PDB file of C-alpha atoms in Angstrom:
ATOM      1  CA  MET A   1     119.498  83.639  86.621  1.00  0.00           C
ATOM      2  CA  LYS A   2     115.629  82.967  87.033  1.00  0.00           C
ATOM      3  CA  ALA A   3     113.874  86.248  87.899  1.00  0.00           C
ATOM      4  CA  VAL A   4     110.206  87.444  88.223  1.00  0.00           C
ATOM      5  CA  TYR A   5     109.098  90.652  86.463  1.00  0.00           C
ATOM      6  CA  PHE A   6     106.340  91.937  84.219  1.00  0.00           C
ATOM      7  CA  GLU A   7     106.069  93.688  80.598  1.00  0.00           C
ATOM      8  CA  LYS A   8     102.262  95.386  81.078  1.00  0.00           C
ATOM      9  CA  ALA A   9     100.624  96.796  83.254  1.00  0.00           C
ATOM     10  CA  GLY A  10      97.843  94.853  85.516  1.00  0.00           C
ATOM     11  CA  LYS A  11      97.236  92.524  88.286  1.00  0.00           C
ATOM     12  CA  GLU A  12      99.351  89.635  89.386  1.00  0.00           C
ATOM     13  CA  ASP A  13      98.559  87.507  86.407  1.00  0.00           C
ATOM     14  CA  VAL A  14     100.676  89.437  85.041  1.00  0.00           C
ATOM     15  CA  LEU A  15     103.613  88.563  86.241  1.00  0.00           C
ATOM     16  CA  VAL A  16     106.627  86.177  84.440  1.00  0.00           C
ATOM     17  CA  TYR A  17     109.099  83.842  85.910  1.00  0.00           C
ATOM     18  CA  GLY A  18     111.604  83.914  83.633  1.00  0.00           C
ATOM     19  CA  ASP A  19     115.595  83.307  83.021  1.00  0.00           C
ATOM     20  CA  VAL A  20     117.183  87.045  82.567  1.00  0.00           C
ATOM     21  CA  PRO A  21     121.361  87.306  82.725  1.00  0.00           C
ATOM     22  CA  ASP A  22     123.376  87.005  85.854  1.00  0.00           C
ATOM     23  CA  PRO A  23     124.532  90.148  87.173  1.00  0.00           C
ATOM     24  CA  LYS A  24     127.668  91.168  87.356  1.00  0.00           C
ATOM     25  CA  ILE A  25     129.399  93.079  90.614  1.00  0.00           C
ATOM     26  CA  GLY A  26     132.075  96.025  90.974  1.00  0.00           C
ATOM     27  CA  PRO A  27     134.910  96.571  93.221  1.00  0.00           C
ATOM     28  CA  ARG A  28     132.410  98.379  96.157  1.00  0.00           C
ATOM     29  CA  GLN A  29     129.446  95.674  95.436  1.00  0.00           C
ATOM     30  CA  VAL A  30     128.444  91.801  96.706  1.00  0.00           C
ATOM     31  CA  LEU A  31     127.076  89.291  95.172  1.00  0.00           C
ATOM     32  CA  VAL A  32     123.950  88.395  97.313  1.00  0.00           C
ATOM     33  CA  ARG A  33     121.874  84.444  96.624  1.00  0.00           C
ATOM     34  CA  VAL A  34     118.584  85.715  97.861  1.00  0.00           C
ATOM     35  CA  LYS A  35     116.534  83.679  99.805  1.00  0.00           C
ATOM     36  CA  ALA A  36     113.542  85.845 100.922  1.00  0.00           C
ATOM     37  CA  ILE A  37     111.766  88.625  98.623  1.00  0.00           C
ATOM     38  CA  ALA A  38     109.219  91.192 100.905  1.00  0.00           C
ATOM     39  CA  ILE A  39     106.360  92.815  98.961  1.00  0.00           C
ATOM     40  CA  ASN A  40     105.520  96.289  99.288  1.00  0.00           C
ATOM     41  CA  ARG A  41     102.599  99.117  98.575  1.00  0.00           C
ATOM     42  CA  LYS A  42     104.618 100.492  96.273  1.00  0.00           C
ATOM     43  CA  GLU A  43     105.721  97.782  93.842  1.00  0.00           C
ATOM     44  CA  LEU A  44     102.201  96.278  93.281  1.00  0.00           C
ATOM     45  CA  MET A  45     101.124 100.197  92.326  1.00  0.00           C
ATOM     46  CA  ALA A  46     104.427  99.681  89.776  1.00  0.00           C
ATOM     47  CA  ARG A  47     102.552  96.422  88.470  1.00  0.00           C
ATOM     48  CA  GLU A  48      99.529  98.064  87.824  1.00  0.00           C
ATOM     49  CA  ARG A  49     101.057 101.281  86.288  1.00  0.00           C
ATOM     50  CA  GLY A  50     103.531  98.904  83.912  1.00  0.00           C
ATOM     51  CA  PRO A  51     106.835  99.232  82.625  1.00  0.00           C
ATOM     52  CA  ALA A  52     107.256 102.956  81.736  1.00  0.00           C
ATOM     53  CA  GLU A  53     107.720 103.713  77.818  1.00  0.00           C
ATOM     54  CA  GLY A  54     110.093 102.643  76.531  1.00  0.00           C
ATOM     55  CA  VAL A  55     111.546  99.501  79.149  1.00  0.00           C
ATOM     56  CA  PRO A  56     110.293  96.234  77.690  1.00  0.00           C
ATOM     57  CA  PHE A  57     110.680  94.849  80.895  1.00  0.00           C
ATOM     58  CA  VAL A  58     110.439  96.014  85.053  1.00  0.00           C
ATOM     59  CA  ILE A  59     112.317  93.639  87.687  1.00  0.00           C
ATOM     60  CA  ASP A  60     110.627  95.431  90.942  1.00  0.00           C
ATOM     61  CA  GLY A  61     111.648  94.384  94.582  1.00  0.00           C
ATOM     62  CA  SER A  62     112.915  96.552  96.975  1.00  0.00           C
ATOM     63  CA  GLU A  63     114.262  94.545  99.787  1.00  0.00           C
ATOM     64  CA  VAL A  64     115.848  91.140  99.946  1.00  0.00           C
ATOM     65  CA  ALA A  65     117.350  88.403 102.404  1.00  0.00           C
ATOM     66  CA  GLY A  66     120.037  85.791 101.406  1.00  0.00           C
ATOM     67  CA  VAL A  67     123.591  84.890 101.642  1.00  0.00           C
ATOM     68  CA  ILE A  68     126.646  86.651 100.098  1.00  0.00           C
ATOM     69  CA  GLU A  69     128.210  84.114  97.525  1.00  0.00           C
ATOM     70  CA  ALA A  70     130.921  86.690  96.391  1.00  0.00           C
ATOM     71  CA  ILE A  71     132.547  90.163  96.609  1.00  0.00           C
ATOM     72  CA  GLY A  72     133.747  93.424  95.189  1.00  0.00           C
ATOM     73  CA  SER A  73     137.832  93.635  95.020  1.00  0.00           C
ATOM     74  CA  GLU A  74     137.017  96.763  97.963  1.00  0.00           C
ATOM     75  CA  VAL A  75     135.120  95.495  99.690  1.00  0.00           C
ATOM     76  CA  LYS A  76     136.529  94.475 103.018  1.00  0.00           C
ATOM     77  CA  ASP A  77     133.926  93.848 105.868  1.00  0.00           C
ATOM     78  CA  ARG A  78     132.221  91.006 104.340  1.00  0.00           C
ATOM     79  CA  THR A  79     132.681  87.129 103.833  1.00  0.00           C
ATOM     80  CA  VAL A  80     131.353  84.967 101.566  1.00  0.00           C
ATOM     81  CA  GLY A  81     128.811  82.749 103.048  1.00  0.00           C
ATOM     82  CA  GLN A  82     127.770  85.980 105.625  1.00  0.00           C
ATOM     83  CA  ARG A  83     123.668  86.070 105.927  1.00  0.00           C
ATOM     84  CA  VAL A  84     122.517  89.542 104.880  1.00  0.00           C
ATOM     85  CA  VAL A  85     119.456  92.107 104.506  1.00  0.00           C
ATOM     86  CA  ALA A  86     119.651  94.214 101.568  1.00  0.00           C
ATOM     87  CA  SER A  87     117.956  97.521 100.401  1.00  0.00           C
ATOM     88  CA  VAL A  88     118.165  98.228  96.615  1.00  0.00           C
ATOM     89  CA  PRO A  89     115.734 100.618  94.933  1.00  0.00           C
ATOM     90  CA  THR A  90     114.416  98.104  93.088  1.00  0.00           C
ATOM     91  CA  GLY A  91     115.336  94.526  90.909  1.00  0.00           C
ATOM     92  CA  GLY A  92     115.158  92.676  94.134  1.00  0.00           C
ATOM     93  CA  TYR A  93     112.520  89.689  92.929  1.00  0.00           C
ATOM     94  CA  VAL A  94     116.064  88.075  91.260  1.00  0.00           C
ATOM     95  CA  GLU A  95     117.894  84.270  92.262  1.00  0.00           C
ATOM     96  CA  LEU A  96     121.300  87.104  92.659  1.00  0.00           C
ATOM     97  CA  LEU A  97     120.897  90.490  93.788  1.00  0.00           C
ATOM     98  CA  ALA A  98     124.570  92.685  92.732  1.00  0.00           C
ATOM     99  CA  VAL A  99     124.343  95.313  95.576  1.00  0.00           C
ATOM    100  CA  HIS A 100     126.099  98.074  96.844  1.00  0.00           C
ATOM    101  CA  ARG A 101     128.047  96.363 100.790  1.00  0.00           C
ATOM    102  CA  ALA A 102     126.665  99.988 102.071  1.00  0.00           C
ATOM    103  CA  GLY A 103     123.011  98.042 101.017  1.00  0.00           C
ATOM    104  CA  THR A 104     123.195  95.325 103.428  1.00  0.00           C
ATOM    105  CA  VAL A 105     123.249  94.844 107.255  1.00  0.00           C
ATOM    106  CA  LEU A 106     124.095  91.140 108.756  1.00  0.00           C
ATOM    107  CA  LEU A 107     121.201  89.332 109.581  1.00  0.00           C
ATOM    108  CA  PRO A 108     121.503  87.508 112.618  1.00  0.00           C
ATOM    109  CA  ASP A 109     120.438  83.663 113.011  1.00  0.00           C
ATOM    110  CA  THR A 110     117.491  84.240 115.139  1.00  0.00           C
ATOM    111  CA  LEU A 111     116.049  86.254 112.424  1.00  0.00           C
ATOM    112  CA  SER A 112     115.012  83.676 109.047  1.00  0.00           C
ATOM    113  CA  PHE A 113     115.109  84.685 105.699  1.00  0.00           C
ATOM    114  CA  GLU A 114     111.676  85.798 105.754  1.00  0.00           C
ATOM    115  CA  GLU A 115     111.550  88.143 108.755  1.00  0.00           C
ATOM    116  CA  GLY A 116     115.039  89.634 107.569  1.00  0.00           C
ATOM    117  CA  ALA A 117     113.743  90.201 104.490  1.00  0.00           C
ATOM    118  CA  SER A 118     110.376  92.183 105.794  1.00  0.00           C
ATOM    119  CA  ILE A 119     112.712  94.554 107.982  1.00  0.00           C
ATOM    120  CA  PRO A 120     114.070  97.616 105.747  1.00  0.00           C
ATOM    121  CA  ASN A 121     111.266  99.421 104.242  1.00  0.00           C
ATOM    122  CA  VAL A 122     109.276  99.325 107.371  1.00  0.00           C
ATOM    123  CA  PHE A 123     111.516  99.726 110.236  1.00  0.00           C
ATOM    124  CA  LEU A 124     113.894 102.496 108.288  1.00  0.00           C
ATOM    125  CA  THR A 125     110.310 103.769 107.322  1.00  0.00           C
ATOM    126  CA  GLY A 126     109.484 103.980 111.094  1.00  0.00           C
ATOM    127  CA  TRP A 127     112.765 104.484 112.243  1.00  0.00           C
ATOM    128  CA  TYR A 128     113.440 107.947 110.190  1.00  0.00           C
ATOM    129  CA  ALA A 129     109.934 109.565 110.781  1.00  0.00           C
ATOM    130  CA  LEU A 130     109.840 108.966 114.986  1.00  0.00           C
ATOM    131  CA  VAL A 131     113.089 108.745 115.784  1.00  0.00           C
ATOM    132  CA  LYS A 132     114.691 111.898 113.188  1.00  0.00           C
ATOM    133  CA  LEU A 133     111.957 114.037 112.173  1.00  0.00           C
ATOM    134  CA  ALA A 134     109.139 113.856 115.094  1.00  0.00           C
ATOM    135  CA  ARG A 135     112.267 112.603 117.762  1.00  0.00           C
ATOM    136  CA  ILE A 136     110.048 110.940 119.962  1.00  0.00           C
ATOM    137  CA  GLU A 137     111.122 111.180 123.839  1.00  0.00           C
ATOM    138  CA  ALA A 138     110.491 109.036 126.907  1.00  0.00           C
ATOM    139  CA  GLY A 139     107.336 109.312 128.447  1.00  0.00           C
ATOM    140  CA  GLU A 140     105.252 110.962 125.119  1.00  0.00           C
ATOM    141  CA  THR A 141     102.619 109.363 123.586  1.00  0.00           C
ATOM    142  CA  VAL A 142     103.201 108.485 120.638  1.00  0.00           C
ATOM    143  CA  LEU A 143      99.456 107.696 118.632  1.00  0.00           C
ATOM    144  CA  VAL A 144     100.546 105.264 114.943  1.00  0.00           C
ATOM    145  CA  GLN A 145      97.875 104.819 112.589  1.00  0.00           C
ATOM    146  CA  ALA A 146      97.185 101.493 110.641  1.00  0.00           C
ATOM    147  CA  ALA A 147      98.715  99.518 113.076  1.00  0.00           C
ATOM    148  CA  GLY A 148      97.844  96.264 110.270  1.00  0.00           C
ATOM    149  CA  SER A 149     100.072  96.808 108.060  1.00  0.00           C
ATOM    150  CA  GLY A 150     104.462  96.960 107.876  1.00  0.00           C
ATOM    151  CA  VAL A 151     105.352 100.286 108.898  1.00  0.00           C
ATOM    152  CA  GLY A 152     102.274 100.677 111.186  1.00  0.00           C
ATOM    153  CA  MET A 153     103.545  97.238 113.373  1.00  0.00           C
ATOM    154  CA  ALA A 154     107.450  99.018 112.781  1.00  0.00           C
ATOM    155  CA  GLY A 155     106.343 102.103 114.626  1.00  0.00           C
ATOM    156  CA  ILE A 156     103.891 100.233 117.487  1.00  0.00           C
ATOM    157  CA  GLN A 157     107.097  98.560 118.378  1.00  0.00           C
ATOM    158  CA  ILE A 158     109.837 101.872 117.829  1.00  0.00           C
ATOM    159  CA  ALA A 159     107.706 103.829 119.783  1.00  0.00           C
ATOM    160  CA  LYS A 160     107.967 101.279 122.953  1.00  0.00           C
ATOM    161  CA  TYR A 161     111.939 100.877 122.047  1.00  0.00           C
ATOM    162  CA  PHE A 162     111.849 104.741 123.171  1.00  0.00           C
ATOM    163  CA  GLY A 163     109.703 104.350 126.180  1.00  0.00           C
ATOM    164  CA  CYS A 164     106.522 105.811 124.577  1.00  0.00           C
ATOM    165  CA  LYS A 165     102.931 105.668 125.098  1.00  0.00           C
ATOM    166  CA  VAL A 166     101.324 104.269 122.006  1.00  0.00           C
ATOM    167  CA  ILE A 167      98.306 104.676 120.884  1.00  0.00           C
ATOM    168  CA  THR A 168      96.625 102.702 117.549  1.00  0.00           C
ATOM    169  CA  THR A 169      94.272 101.836 114.887  1.00  0.00           C
ATOM    170  CA  ALA A 170      93.313  99.034 113.296  1.00  0.00           C
ATOM    171  CA  GLY A 171      89.801  97.610 110.693  1.00  0.00           C
ATOM    172  CA  SER A 172      89.740  94.584 112.559  1.00  0.00           C
ATOM    173  CA  GLU A 173      90.283  92.420 116.708  1.00  0.00           C
ATOM    174  CA  GLU A 174      92.253  90.355 115.016  1.00  0.00           C
ATOM    175  CA  LYS A 175      94.475  93.530 113.837  1.00  0.00           C
ATOM    176  CA  VAL A 176      93.340  94.703 117.047  1.00  0.00           C
ATOM    177  CA  ALA A 177      95.328  91.875 119.077  1.00  0.00           C
ATOM    178  CA  LYS A 178      98.400  91.675 117.180  1.00  0.00           C
ATOM    179  CA  ALA A 179      99.056  95.300 118.131  1.00  0.00           C
ATOM    180  CA  ARG A 180      98.521  94.850 121.291  1.00  0.00           C
ATOM    181  CA  GLN A 181     100.984  92.015 121.166  1.00  0.00           C
ATOM    182  CA  PHE A 182     103.515  94.452 119.313  1.00  0.00           C
ATOM    183  CA  GLY A 183     103.124  96.551 122.474  1.00  0.00           C
ATOM    184  CA  ALA A 184     100.505  98.582 122.172  1.00  0.00           C
ATOM    185  CA  ASP A 185      98.767 100.566 125.233  1.00  0.00           C
ATOM    186  CA  LEU A 186      95.423 101.452 123.535  1.00  0.00           C
ATOM    187  CA  ALA A 187      94.966  99.835 120.344  1.00  0.00           C
ATOM    188  CA  ILE A 188      91.457 101.107 118.494  1.00  0.00           C
ATOM    189  CA  ASN A 189      88.827  99.591 116.460  1.00  0.00           C
ATOM    190  CA  TYR A 190      88.323 102.373 114.214  1.00  0.00           C
ATOM    191  CA  GLN A 191      85.202 100.473 112.692  1.00  0.00           C
ATOM    192  CA  GLU A 192      83.585 100.481 115.690  1.00  0.00           C
ATOM    193  CA  LYS A 193      84.529 103.808 117.917  1.00  0.00           C
ATOM    194  CA  ASP A 194      85.893 107.292 116.560  1.00  0.00           C
ATOM    195  CA  PHE A 195      89.805 107.155 117.082  1.00  0.00           C
ATOM    196  CA  VAL A 196      89.592 110.612 117.965  1.00  0.00           C
ATOM    197  CA  PRO A 197      87.898 110.966 121.704  1.00  0.00           C
ATOM    198  CA  GLU A 198      89.288 107.571 122.818  1.00  0.00           C
ATOM    199  CA  VAL A 199      93.045 109.639 122.486  1.00  0.00           C
ATOM    200  CA  MET A 200      91.453 112.448 124.205  1.00  0.00           C
ATOM    201  CA  ALA A 201      90.260 110.011 126.540  1.00  0.00           C
ATOM    202  CA  PHE A 202      93.135 108.479 127.121  1.00  0.00           C
ATOM    203  CA  THR A 203      95.340 111.201 127.207  1.00  0.00           C
ATOM    204  CA  ASP A 204      93.423 113.205 130.052  1.00  0.00           C
ATOM    205  CA  GLY A 205      92.600 115.832 126.633  1.00  0.00           C
ATOM    206  CA  HIS A 206      95.637 116.371 126.344  1.00  0.00           C
ATOM    207  CA  GLY A 207      96.156 114.915 122.576  1.00  0.00           C
ATOM    208  CA  ALA A 208      98.991 112.427 121.397  1.00  0.00           C
ATOM    209  CA  ASN A 209     102.833 114.166 121.619  1.00  0.00           C
ATOM    210  CA  VAL A 210     103.521 112.737 117.864  1.00  0.00           C
ATOM    211  CA  CYS A 211     101.449 110.448 114.612  1.00  0.00           C
ATOM    212  CA  GLN A 212     102.973 108.930 112.303  1.00  0.00           C
ATOM    213  CA  GLU A 213     100.442 108.746 109.649  1.00  0.00           C
ATOM    214  CA  CYS A 214     100.116 106.969 105.713  1.00  0.00           C
ATOM    215  CA  VAL A 215      96.310 106.006 105.568  1.00  0.00           C
ATOM    216  CA  GLY A 216      95.131 110.158 104.276  1.00  0.00           C
ATOM    217  CA  GLY A 217      91.941 111.064 103.315  1.00  0.00           C
ATOM    218  CA  ASP A 218      89.733 111.231 106.759  1.00  0.00           C
ATOM    219  CA  VAL A 219      92.955 109.296 108.818  1.00  0.00           C
ATOM    220  CA  LEU A 220      94.779 112.818 108.297  1.00  0.00           C
ATOM    221  CA  ILE A 221      92.147 115.264 108.934  1.00  0.00           C
ATOM    222  CA  LYS A 222      90.879 113.335 112.926  1.00  0.00           C
ATOM    223  CA  SER A 223      94.933 112.270 113.649  1.00  0.00           C
ATOM    224  CA  ILE A 224      95.263 116.361 113.349  1.00  0.00           C
ATOM    225  CA  GLN A 225      92.793 116.651 115.647  1.00  0.00           C
ATOM    226  CA  ALA A 226      94.088 113.787 118.183  1.00  0.00           C
ATOM    227  CA  LEU A 227      96.993 116.078 118.807  1.00  0.00           C
ATOM    228  CA  GLY A 228      97.609 118.320 121.734  1.00  0.00           C
ATOM    229  CA  HIS A 229      99.561 121.307 121.376  1.00  0.00           C
ATOM    230  CA  LEU A 230     102.757 121.548 119.752  1.00  0.00           C
ATOM    231  CA  GLY A 231     101.436 117.944 118.132  1.00  0.00           C
ATOM    232  CA  ARG A 232     104.394 116.783 115.598  1.00  0.00           C
ATOM    233  CA  LEU A 233     102.472 114.354 112.587  1.00  0.00           C
ATOM    234  CA  VAL A 234     104.659 112.659 110.649  1.00  0.00           C
ATOM    235  CA  VAL A 235     102.778 111.404 107.119  1.00  0.00           C
ATOM    236  CA  VAL A 236     104.678 108.166 105.852  1.00  0.00           C
ATOM    237  CA  GLY A 237     102.114 107.519 102.928  1.00  0.00           C
ATOM    238  CA  ASN A 238      98.891 107.858 101.648  1.00  0.00           C
ATOM    239  CA  ALA A 239      97.199 104.486 101.239  1.00  0.00           C
ATOM    240  CA  SER A 240      93.915 105.919 100.681  1.00  0.00           C
ATOM    241  CA  GLN A 241      95.425 107.911  97.374  1.00  0.00           C
ATOM    242  CA  SER A 242      93.377 110.531  98.818  1.00  0.00           C
ATOM    243  CA  PRO A 243      94.300 114.707  97.547  1.00  0.00           C
ATOM    244  CA  VAL A 244      95.238 116.870 100.649  1.00  0.00           C
ATOM    245  CA  PRO A 245      93.382 119.879 100.098  1.00  0.00           C
ATOM    246  CA  PRO A 246      96.296 122.681 100.155  1.00  0.00           C
ATOM    247  CA  ASP A 247      94.209 124.888 102.527  1.00  0.00           C
ATOM    248  CA  LEU A 248      93.916 121.690 105.166  1.00  0.00           C
ATOM    249  CA  LEU A 249      95.469 122.928 107.948  1.00  0.00           C
ATOM    250  CA  ARG A 250      94.609 126.524 107.422  1.00  0.00           C
ATOM    251  CA  ARG A 251      90.553 124.897 108.043  1.00  0.00           C
ATOM    252  CA  LEU A 252      91.969 123.138 110.963  1.00  0.00           C
ATOM    253  CA  GLY A 253      93.052 126.421 112.637  1.00  0.00           C
ATOM    254  CA  SER A 254      96.435 126.037 112.805  1.00  0.00           C
TER     255      SER A 254
END
């Protein structure tokens, strides 16, 4: 089968489109004919680092959508021909993917393969952050940073689904407009306005109940400042790769 992999560190030009052996499935796995893949920041970072010492090449990719071509002997609730979304630690940039049945979810006919492949990482991250950790409730105000990112767009939709008021930030008017389409009650262009006073004005000085943060650096500090009393901050990334001061909360008076 064909696969996309890299043998050394670099940009897009180090990617190789070549032949690798077809996978064999175990008793609890299914074989998926991949129709679409998603690309995530962690994969770009992995490519820029290159393979670990002693590893000849890396096939990256952690979320795909496709059609089941074969099922393992112990798989009872999947059938050949079903459309699925699959999530794997790595190895998704392939034509055929062997994946544990538990790593698949049926894809409705109303969603394209491209839409399906874009779901796992960002929506599972957003759901875990906002629902499992922050335990958002209807009526709360949720600040979602980086509306233009996948996890940002997912966070907006998840918070609205739970009946929350959503404030979000983005770096362009195009992204601000898109955030409003996804349901944001207040979308702030951080290139033009400081979002902290905007959040305070929107909440009548109380601050946000919850913040989903993925940027780091100054945005992390301001996100804490934008929270209200007993506000919950959930950090799901550090896109700026800025170091976090170990005494950050102490310096901010918390």
